[in-house]
Amino acid sequence: SDVCSSDLDKLHLVSFISQIPLPIALLDQEARFLGVNQKFADIYESDALYLFDKLLNTFSTVVFAHFNEAMRHFAKNQNDFEQEFYVKGKFYLSYFKAIRNQDNEIERVVVVCSDITRLKRRENVLLNNNRKLHNHLYLDLVTGLQNAFAFDHYLSEKWKKNQQTTISFIKIDLDDFKRFNQLNSYTAGDDILIRLGAVLSEAISQTEAQIFRLNSASFVVAIAQLT
C-alpha cells in the first residue's frame, strides 16, 4: 500500500508539473530528477519520462554547476538563486527555489527555466548600437585614436572624481601638414596619420597613458599620476 501511495504521489506530481507552461523540474539534494515536464526535457531534446530519476549532470554540466552554486546559497539560509545558461542556440534563465521542511532542511529544489533568447538578442543589438555610437562620438575615424571630444570627457571625468591627480601632457604637432596634403593628396596625409597613430599607440601600450587626436595635425598624450 505504501508503494502504491508513493507511485500515486509521483503521478500526481508529474501531472501537476506538466500543466505548468514553463520548463520546470523538481530535484533532490543530489540533483536527481524527481519530476520534470516535457518543456524542460525539450531543452535537452529528451523525454520527460526518460529524465525521471536521472542525475542532472548527465544532461548538463553547466546547469549542474549552477545547481551546486544554488545549494551553497541555500546553505546560507537563502532560498532563491538564478543564473543564465546557453544550450543548443538558445539562452535561458534558470531560477532555483529551495523547498524546506519544518526543521528548515532542504527536501527538494525546484528549477524553472525561461527562454530569454529574444531578450539577449535585443541586448546585443543595444550593445552594438551603443558601441557604434561611442565609436562615432569618441573615436577619430582616420586613426582610430580617441578624439578631441574624448579628450574633453577624459579631463571632465578626472576633475569630477576630485582625486589628487597630476596630469602631464605631451603635445605633438605635424608641421606644414596642410601643405603636405595639398602637395601629396589627403589620402597620403591620412596614411601618415594612421602610421603615426600606430607608432604612438605602440609606444604607450604598456603604460597608463592615453593618446588623443585633437585636430588634423595635433595629438596629445595624457599621463595621470596620483599624488
Short mmCIF file of N, CA, C and O in Angstrom, two decimals, residues 29 67-81 98 100 104-106:
data_model
loop_
_atom_site.label_atom_id
_atom_site.label_comp_id
_atom_site.label_asym_id
_atom_site.label_seq_id
_atom_site.Cartn_x
_atom_site.Cartn_y
_atom_site.Cartn_z
N GLN A 29 18.42 16.60 -3.30
CA GLN A 29 19.67 17.27 -2.93
C GLN A 29 20.86 16.77 -3.72
O GLN A 29 21.92 17.42 -3.74
N PHE A 67 23.38 24.42 -10.13
CA PHE A 67 22.68 23.76 -9.04
C PHE A 67 23.55 23.74 -7.77
O PHE A 67 23.08 24.06 -6.68
N ASN A 68 24.82 23.37 -7.94
CA ASN A 68 25.73 23.33 -6.80
C ASN A 68 25.94 24.72 -6.21
O ASN A 68 26.04 24.88 -4.98
N GLU A 69 26.00 25.72 -7.08
CA GLU A 69 26.14 27.09 -6.60
C GLU A 69 24.88 27.50 -5.84
O GLU A 69 24.96 28.18 -4.81
N ALA A 70 23.73 27.08 -6.34
CA ALA A 70 22.48 27.38 -5.65
C ALA A 70 22.44 26.72 -4.28
O ALA A 70 22.01 27.34 -3.29
N MET A 71 22.92 25.50 -4.19
CA MET A 71 22.94 24.79 -2.91
C MET A 71 23.84 25.50 -1.90
O MET A 71 23.54 25.53 -0.70
N ARG A 72 24.93 26.11 -2.39
CA ARG A 72 25.80 26.87 -1.48
C ARG A 72 25.07 28.11 -0.97
O ARG A 72 25.23 28.50 0.20
N HIS A 73 24.26 28.72 -1.82
CA HIS A 73 23.45 29.86 -1.38
C HIS A 73 22.39 29.41 -0.38
O HIS A 73 22.14 30.09 0.62
N PHE A 74 21.79 28.26 -0.65
CA PHE A 74 20.76 27.74 0.25
C PHE A 74 21.34 27.41 1.62
O PHE A 74 20.66 27.53 2.64
N ALA A 75 22.59 26.97 1.64
CA ALA A 75 23.25 26.64 2.91
C ALA A 75 23.42 27.87 3.79
O ALA A 75 23.57 27.77 5.01
N LYS A 76 23.37 29.05 3.16
CA LYS A 76 23.46 30.32 3.90
C LYS A 76 22.07 30.84 4.24
O LYS A 76 21.89 32.02 4.50
N ASN A 77 21.11 29.93 4.20
CA ASN A 77 19.72 30.24 4.54
C ASN A 77 19.03 31.14 3.52
O ASN A 77 18.06 31.82 3.83
N GLN A 78 19.52 31.14 2.29
CA GLN A 78 18.84 31.81 1.20
C GLN A 78 18.01 30.76 0.45
O GLN A 78 18.37 29.60 0.40
N ASN A 79 16.92 31.20 -0.13
CA ASN A 79 16.01 30.23 -0.76
C ASN A 79 15.88 30.40 -2.27
O ASN A 79 15.20 29.61 -2.92
N ASP A 80 16.52 31.42 -2.83
CA ASP A 80 16.40 31.69 -4.26
C ASP A 80 17.77 31.90 -4.89
O ASP A 80 18.67 32.43 -4.26
N PHE A 81 17.87 31.47 -6.13
CA PHE A 81 19.11 31.68 -6.88
C PHE A 81 18.78 31.59 -8.36
O PHE A 81 17.96 30.76 -8.78
N ALA A 98 14.51 26.67 -3.17
CA ALA A 98 14.64 25.61 -2.16
C ALA A 98 13.31 25.37 -1.46
O ALA A 98 12.63 26.31 -1.07
N ARG A 100 11.90 23.66 1.85
CA ARG A 100 12.40 23.20 3.15
C ARG A 100 11.28 22.58 3.99
O ARG A 100 10.11 22.90 3.82
N ASN A 104 13.71 23.33 8.66
CA ASN A 104 14.49 24.19 7.77
C ASN A 104 15.52 23.43 6.95
O ASN A 104 16.49 24.01 6.46
N GLU A 105 15.31 22.14 6.80
CA GLU A 105 16.21 21.33 5.98
C GLU A 105 15.67 21.29 4.55
O GLU A 105 14.45 21.24 4.32
N ILE A 106 16.58 21.30 3.58
CA ILE A 106 16.17 21.28 2.18
C ILE A 106 15.71 19.87 1.80
O ILE A 106 16.45 18.91 1.95
#
